[in-house]
Amino acid sequence: MVKAVLFTLSFFILSVSLYSDANDNAVLNGFEGEAKNAQRRISGLWHDVNNSNFKNGHLIVSQHGKQVFTAHYLEFKGIPFVEHGTGVRDLDTITVNVQVTQQIPGWTTTGIHTLTLSADGQYLVGEYLSGGEKGPLKFKKAGK
């Protein structure tokens, strides 16, 4: 009887502690739940907030394990631009090889995006490297 009560109490305490650590900003890898395995959510919809030349910019990020997939639409000075990519996540930084499917005249058709999740989890900030050129990238998380 005592063993059954101790088991039930232990199970209850473990369940409450796992539930109290759960939130929309964490994805735990494995059952251990160790802090070093916790990652903040990067998957979802992000709005391009780089500068006023970029309008209607939307980035979709999907993560499966360490692998990352992206789709990006934007309008640069009114000209539509579409690209997609695959890459990897290392802690809060993603590095994505992108392929342009709808090019802006004069721009290259491949590149690398390196983006880091901000401390508050609301921004992806980094840079692109394409055709020997580089520049800033900044996205704000959409929704909650």
JSON list of C-alpha atoms in Angstrom, two decimals:
[
{"chain": "A", "resi": 1, "resn": "MET", "atom": "CA", "xyz": [0.00, 0.00, 0.00]},
{"chain": "A", "resi": 2, "resn": "VAL", "atom": "CA", "xyz": [2.81, 2.42, 0.91]},
{"chain": "A", "resi": 3, "resn": "LYS", "atom": "CA", "xyz": [4.61, 1.61, -2.36]},
{"chain": "A", "resi": 4, "resn": "ALA", "atom": "CA", "xyz": [1.43, 2.33, -4.34]},
{"chain": "A", "resi": 5, "resn": "VAL", "atom": "CA", "xyz": [0.97, 5.70, -2.59]},
{"chain": "A", "resi": 6, "resn": "LEU", "atom": "CA", "xyz": [4.64, 6.64, -3.13]},
{"chain": "A", "resi": 7, "resn": "PHE", "atom": "CA", "xyz": [4.44, 5.65, -6.80]},
{"chain": "A", "resi": 8, "resn": "THR", "atom": "CA", "xyz": [1.24, 7.66, -7.30]},
{"chain": "A", "resi": 9, "resn": "LEU", "atom": "CA", "xyz": [2.67, 10.67, -5.48]},
{"chain": "A", "resi": 10, "resn": "SER", "atom": "CA", "xyz": [5.92, 10.50, -7.51]},
{"chain": "A", "resi": 11, "resn": "PHE", "atom": "CA", "xyz": [3.96, 10.23, -10.76]},
{"chain": "A", "resi": 12, "resn": "PHE", "atom": "CA", "xyz": [1.80, 13.22, -9.78]},
{"chain": "A", "resi": 13, "resn": "ILE", "atom": "CA", "xyz": [4.84, 15.38, -8.89]},
{"chain": "A", "resi": 14, "resn": "LEU", "atom": "CA", "xyz": [6.59, 14.45, -12.14]},
{"chain": "A", "resi": 15, "resn": "SER", "atom": "CA", "xyz": [3.46, 15.21, -14.18]},
{"chain": "A", "resi": 16, "resn": "VAL", "atom": "CA", "xyz": [2.99, 18.61, -12.52]},
{"chain": "A", "resi": 17, "resn": "SER", "atom": "CA", "xyz": [6.66, 19.55, -13.02]},
{"chain": "A", "resi": 18, "resn": "LEU", "atom": "CA", "xyz": [6.56, 18.61, -16.73]},
{"chain": "A", "resi": 19, "resn": "TYR", "atom": "CA", "xyz": [3.30, 20.50, -17.23]},
{"chain": "A", "resi": 20, "resn": "SER", "atom": "CA", "xyz": [4.59, 23.61, -15.45]},
{"chain": "A", "resi": 21, "resn": "ASP", "atom": "CA", "xyz": [7.63, 23.70, -17.78]},
{"chain": "A", "resi": 22, "resn": "ALA", "atom": "CA", "xyz": [5.52, 23.39, -20.93]},
{"chain": "A", "resi": 23, "resn": "ASN", "atom": "CA", "xyz": [4.86, 26.52, -22.94]},
{"chain": "A", "resi": 24, "resn": "ASP", "atom": "CA", "xyz": [4.61, 27.63, -26.55]},
{"chain": "A", "resi": 25, "resn": "ASN", "atom": "CA", "xyz": [8.20, 28.88, -26.58]},
{"chain": "A", "resi": 26, "resn": "ALA", "atom": "CA", "xyz": [9.90, 25.58, -25.80]},
{"chain": "A", "resi": 27, "resn": "VAL", "atom": "CA", "xyz": [10.33, 22.37, -27.67]},
{"chain": "A", "resi": 28, "resn": "LEU", "atom": "CA", "xyz": [11.90, 19.59, -25.64]},
{"chain": "A", "resi": 29, "resn": "ASN", "atom": "CA", "xyz": [14.04, 17.03, -27.42]},
{"chain": "A", "resi": 30, "resn": "GLY", "atom": "CA", "xyz": [13.56, 13.72, -25.67]},
{"chain": "A", "resi": 31, "resn": "PHE", "atom": "CA", "xyz": [11.99, 12.86, -22.36]},
{"chain": "A", "resi": 32, "resn": "GLU", "atom": "CA", "xyz": [14.90, 14.09, -20.23]},
{"chain": "A", "resi": 33, "resn": "GLY", "atom": "CA", "xyz": [13.78, 17.72, -20.45]},
{"chain": "A", "resi": 34, "resn": "GLU", "atom": "CA", "xyz": [17.29, 18.93, -19.64]},
{"chain": "A", "resi": 35, "resn": "ALA", "atom": "CA", "xyz": [17.80, 22.67, -20.04]},
{"chain": "A", "resi": 36, "resn": "LYS", "atom": "CA", "xyz": [20.55, 22.12, -22.60]},
{"chain": "A", "resi": 37, "resn": "ASN", "atom": "CA", "xyz": [18.04, 20.35, -24.85]},
{"chain": "A", "resi": 38, "resn": "ALA", "atom": "CA", "xyz": [15.39, 23.06, -24.68]},
{"chain": "A", "resi": 39, "resn": "GLN", "atom": "CA", "xyz": [14.92, 25.12, -27.84]},
{"chain": "A", "resi": 40, "resn": "ARG", "atom": "CA", "xyz": [12.71, 28.09, -28.39]},
{"chain": "A", "resi": 41, "resn": "ARG", "atom": "CA", "xyz": [10.14, 27.84, -31.15]},
{"chain": "A", "resi": 42, "resn": "ILE", "atom": "CA", "xyz": [11.29, 29.11, -34.53]},
{"chain": "A", "resi": 43, "resn": "SER", "atom": "CA", "xyz": [8.64, 27.46, -36.74]},
{"chain": "A", "resi": 44, "resn": "GLY", "atom": "CA", "xyz": [5.83, 29.67, -37.90]},
{"chain": "A", "resi": 45, "resn": "LEU", "atom": "CA", "xyz": [5.02, 32.81, -39.86]},
{"chain": "A", "resi": 46, "resn": "TRP", "atom": "CA", "xyz": [7.35, 35.82, -39.78]},
{"chain": "A", "resi": 47, "resn": "HIS", "atom": "CA", "xyz": [6.84, 39.28, -41.33]},
{"chain": "A", "resi": 48, "resn": "ASP", "atom": "CA", "xyz": [9.68, 41.01, -43.17]},
{"chain": "A", "resi": 49, "resn": "VAL", "atom": "CA", "xyz": [10.52, 44.25, -41.30]},
{"chain": "A", "resi": 50, "resn": "ASN", "atom": "CA", "xyz": [13.93, 44.85, -42.87]},
{"chain": "A", "resi": 51, "resn": "ASN", "atom": "CA", "xyz": [13.30, 48.34, -44.29]},
{"chain": "A", "resi": 52, "resn": "SER", "atom": "CA", "xyz": [10.78, 50.41, -46.21]},
{"chain": "A", "resi": 53, "resn": "ASN", "atom": "CA", "xyz": [11.88, 49.02, -49.61]},
{"chain": "A", "resi": 54, "resn": "PHE", "atom": "CA", "xyz": [10.47, 45.62, -48.63]},
{"chain": "A", "resi": 55, "resn": "LYS", "atom": "CA", "xyz": [6.67, 45.31, -48.54]},
{"chain": "A", "resi": 56, "resn": "ASN", "atom": "CA", "xyz": [4.29, 42.37, -48.06]},
{"chain": "A", "resi": 57, "resn": "GLY", "atom": "CA", "xyz": [7.18, 40.18, -46.96]},
{"chain": "A", "resi": 58, "resn": "HIS", "atom": "CA", "xyz": [6.33, 36.88, -45.32]},
{"chain": "A", "resi": 59, "resn": "LEU", "atom": "CA", "xyz": [8.66, 34.08, -44.27]},
{"chain": "A", "resi": 60, "resn": "ILE", "atom": "CA", "xyz": [7.38, 30.64, -43.31]},
{"chain": "A", "resi": 61, "resn": "VAL", "atom": "CA", "xyz": [9.78, 28.53, -41.26]},
{"chain": "A", "resi": 62, "resn": "SER", "atom": "CA", "xyz": [9.27, 24.84, -40.56]},
{"chain": "A", "resi": 63, "resn": "GLN", "atom": "CA", "xyz": [11.59, 22.77, -38.39]},
{"chain": "A", "resi": 64, "resn": "HIS", "atom": "CA", "xyz": [11.96, 19.00, -38.24]},
{"chain": "A", "resi": 65, "resn": "GLY", "atom": "CA", "xyz": [14.70, 17.97, -35.83]},
{"chain": "A", "resi": 66, "resn": "LYS", "atom": "CA", "xyz": [17.66, 20.16, -36.71]},
{"chain": "A", "resi": 67, "resn": "GLN", "atom": "CA", "xyz": [16.53, 20.51, -40.34]},
{"chain": "A", "resi": 68, "resn": "VAL", "atom": "CA", "xyz": [14.83, 23.78, -41.35]},
{"chain": "A", "resi": 69, "resn": "PHE", "atom": "CA", "xyz": [12.67, 24.57, -44.39]},
{"chain": "A", "resi": 70, "resn": "THR", "atom": "CA", "xyz": [11.68, 28.07, -45.52]},
{"chain": "A", "resi": 71, "resn": "ALA", "atom": "CA", "xyz": [9.42, 29.78, -48.04]},
{"chain": "A", "resi": 72, "resn": "HIS", "atom": "CA", "xyz": [9.71, 33.55, -48.50]},
{"chain": "A", "resi": 73, "resn": "TYR", "atom": "CA", "xyz": [7.59, 36.02, -50.46]},
{"chain": "A", "resi": 74, "resn": "LEU", "atom": "CA", "xyz": [8.25, 39.76, -50.61]},
{"chain": "A", "resi": 75, "resn": "GLU", "atom": "CA", "xyz": [7.87, 42.77, -52.84]},
{"chain": "A", "resi": 76, "resn": "PHE", "atom": "CA", "xyz": [10.98, 44.89, -53.33]},
{"chain": "A", "resi": 77, "resn": "LYS", "atom": "CA", "xyz": [9.98, 48.36, -54.54]},
{"chain": "A", "resi": 78, "resn": "GLY", "atom": "CA", "xyz": [6.79, 46.75, -55.89]},
{"chain": "A", "resi": 79, "resn": "ILE", "atom": "CA", "xyz": [8.51, 43.84, -57.68]},
{"chain": "A", "resi": 80, "resn": "PRO", "atom": "CA", "xyz": [7.47, 40.36, -56.40]},
{"chain": "A", "resi": 81, "resn": "PHE", "atom": "CA", "xyz": [10.18, 37.98, -55.25]},
{"chain": "A", "resi": 82, "resn": "VAL", "atom": "CA", "xyz": [9.84, 34.34, -54.15]},
{"chain": "A", "resi": 83, "resn": "GLU", "atom": "CA", "xyz": [12.44, 31.96, -52.71]},
{"chain": "A", "resi": 84, "resn": "HIS", "atom": "CA", "xyz": [12.58, 28.74, -50.74]},
{"chain": "A", "resi": 85, "resn": "GLY", "atom": "CA", "xyz": [15.33, 27.03, -48.82]},
{"chain": "A", "resi": 86, "resn": "THR", "atom": "CA", "xyz": [16.59, 24.23, -46.64]},
{"chain": "A", "resi": 87, "resn": "GLY", "atom": "CA", "xyz": [19.11, 24.41, -43.86]},
{"chain": "A", "resi": 88, "resn": "VAL", "atom": "CA", "xyz": [19.98, 23.58, -40.30]},
{"chain": "A", "resi": 89, "resn": "ARG", "atom": "CA", "xyz": [19.41, 24.96, -36.83]},
{"chain": "A", "resi": 90, "resn": "ASP", "atom": "CA", "xyz": [22.20, 25.28, -34.28]},
{"chain": "A", "resi": 91, "resn": "LEU", "atom": "CA", "xyz": [20.84, 26.56, -30.95]},
{"chain": "A", "resi": 92, "resn": "ASP", "atom": "CA", "xyz": [18.96, 29.78, -31.86]},
{"chain": "A", "resi": 93, "resn": "THR", "atom": "CA", "xyz": [20.60, 30.28, -35.27]},
{"chain": "A", "resi": 94, "resn": "ILE", "atom": "CA", "xyz": [19.42, 28.93, -38.59]},
{"chain": "A", "resi": 95, "resn": "THR", "atom": "CA", "xyz": [21.55, 28.80, -41.73]},
{"chain": "A", "resi": 96, "resn": "VAL", "atom": "CA", "xyz": [19.51, 28.29, -44.89]},
{"chain": "A", "resi": 97, "resn": "ASN", "atom": "CA", "xyz": [20.59, 27.74, -48.51]},
{"chain": "A", "resi": 98, "resn": "VAL", "atom": "CA", "xyz": [17.96, 29.54, -50.58]},
{"chain": "A", "resi": 99, "resn": "GLN", "atom": "CA", "xyz": [16.89, 29.13, -54.18]},
{"chain": "A", "resi": 100, "resn": "VAL", "atom": "CA", "xyz": [15.02, 31.96, -55.90]},
{"chain": "A", "resi": 101, "resn": "THR", "atom": "CA", "xyz": [12.00, 30.87, -57.95]},
{"chain": "A", "resi": 102, "resn": "GLN", "atom": "CA", "xyz": [10.84, 34.37, -58.98]},
{"chain": "A", "resi": 103, "resn": "GLN", "atom": "CA", "xyz": [13.80, 36.67, -59.46]},
{"chain": "A", "resi": 104, "resn": "ILE", "atom": "CA", "xyz": [14.09, 40.43, -59.26]},
{"chain": "A", "resi": 105, "resn": "PRO", "atom": "CA", "xyz": [16.05, 41.55, -62.34]},
{"chain": "A", "resi": 106, "resn": "GLY", "atom": "CA", "xyz": [19.73, 41.92, -61.48]},
{"chain": "A", "resi": 107, "resn": "TRP", "atom": "CA", "xyz": [19.54, 39.80, -58.33]},
{"chain": "A", "resi": 108, "resn": "THR", "atom": "CA", "xyz": [21.15, 36.38, -58.05]},
{"chain": "A", "resi": 109, "resn": "THR", "atom": "CA", "xyz": [19.14, 33.16, -57.83]},
{"chain": "A", "resi": 110, "resn": "THR", "atom": "CA", "xyz": [20.90, 31.50, -54.89]},
{"chain": "A", "resi": 111, "resn": "GLY", "atom": "CA", "xyz": [22.13, 32.57, -51.51]},
{"chain": "A", "resi": 112, "resn": "ILE", "atom": "CA", "xyz": [22.58, 31.83, -47.84]},
{"chain": "A", "resi": 113, "resn": "HIS", "atom": "CA", "xyz": [20.51, 33.31, -45.02]},
{"chain": "A", "resi": 114, "resn": "THR", "atom": "CA", "xyz": [21.83, 33.24, -41.47]},
{"chain": "A", "resi": 115, "resn": "LEU", "atom": "CA", "xyz": [19.22, 34.27, -38.89]},
{"chain": "A", "resi": 116, "resn": "THR", "atom": "CA", "xyz": [19.31, 34.29, -35.09]},
{"chain": "A", "resi": 117, "resn": "LEU", "atom": "CA", "xyz": [16.27, 34.30, -32.82]},
{"chain": "A", "resi": 118, "resn": "SER", "atom": "CA", "xyz": [16.23, 37.38, -30.58]},
{"chain": "A", "resi": 119, "resn": "ALA", "atom": "CA", "xyz": [16.34, 37.06, -26.79]},
{"chain": "A", "resi": 120, "resn": "ASP", "atom": "CA", "xyz": [12.61, 37.80, -26.54]},
{"chain": "A", "resi": 121, "resn": "GLY", "atom": "CA", "xyz": [11.78, 35.30, -29.32]},
{"chain": "A", "resi": 122, "resn": "GLN", "atom": "CA", "xyz": [9.99, 37.95, -31.39]},
{"chain": "A", "resi": 123, "resn": "TYR", "atom": "CA", "xyz": [12.57, 38.56, -34.14]},
{"chain": "A", "resi": 124, "resn": "LEU", "atom": "CA", "xyz": [14.81, 36.65, -36.52]},
{"chain": "A", "resi": 125, "resn": "VAL", "atom": "CA", "xyz": [17.78, 38.92, -37.29]},
{"chain": "A", "resi": 126, "resn": "GLY", "atom": "CA", "xyz": [20.77, 38.26, -39.50]},
{"chain": "A", "resi": 127, "resn": "GLU", "atom": "CA", "xyz": [22.09, 38.64, -43.00]},
{"chain": "A", "resi": 128, "resn": "TYR", "atom": "CA", "xyz": [22.01, 37.24, -46.51]},
{"chain": "A", "resi": 129, "resn": "LEU", "atom": "CA", "xyz": [25.02, 36.35, -48.60]},
{"chain": "A", "resi": 130, "resn": "SER", "atom": "CA", "xyz": [24.40, 36.17, -52.34]},
{"chain": "A", "resi": 131, "resn": "GLY", "atom": "CA", "xyz": [26.66, 36.63, -55.34]},
{"chain": "A", "resi": 132, "resn": "GLY", "atom": "CA", "xyz": [29.43, 38.08, -53.18]},
{"chain": "A", "resi": 133, "resn": "GLU", "atom": "CA", "xyz": [27.08, 40.68, -51.71]},
{"chain": "A", "resi": 134, "resn": "LYS", "atom": "CA", "xyz": [25.66, 40.68, -48.20]},
{"chain": "A", "resi": 135, "resn": "GLY", "atom": "CA", "xyz": [23.05, 42.64, -46.35]},
{"chain": "A", "resi": 136, "resn": "PRO", "atom": "CA", "xyz": [20.72, 42.71, -43.36]},
{"chain": "A", "resi": 137, "resn": "LEU", "atom": "CA", "xyz": [17.60, 40.60, -42.81]},
{"chain": "A", "resi": 138, "resn": "LYS", "atom": "CA", "xyz": [15.00, 41.14, -40.10]},
{"chain": "A", "resi": 139, "resn": "PHE", "atom": "CA", "xyz": [11.70, 39.36, -39.49]},
{"chain": "A", "resi": 140, "resn": "LYS", "atom": "CA", "xyz": [9.08, 39.81, -36.75]},
{"chain": "A", "resi": 141, "resn": "LYS", "atom": "CA", "xyz": [7.08, 36.86, -35.45]},
{"chain": "A", "resi": 142, "resn": "ALA", "atom": "CA", "xyz": [3.45, 36.95, -36.58]},
{"chain": "A", "resi": 143, "resn": "GLY", "atom": "CA", "xyz": [0.72, 36.25, -34.07]},
{"chain": "A", "resi": 144, "resn": "LYS", "atom": "CA", "xyz": [1.44, 34.84, -30.64]}
]
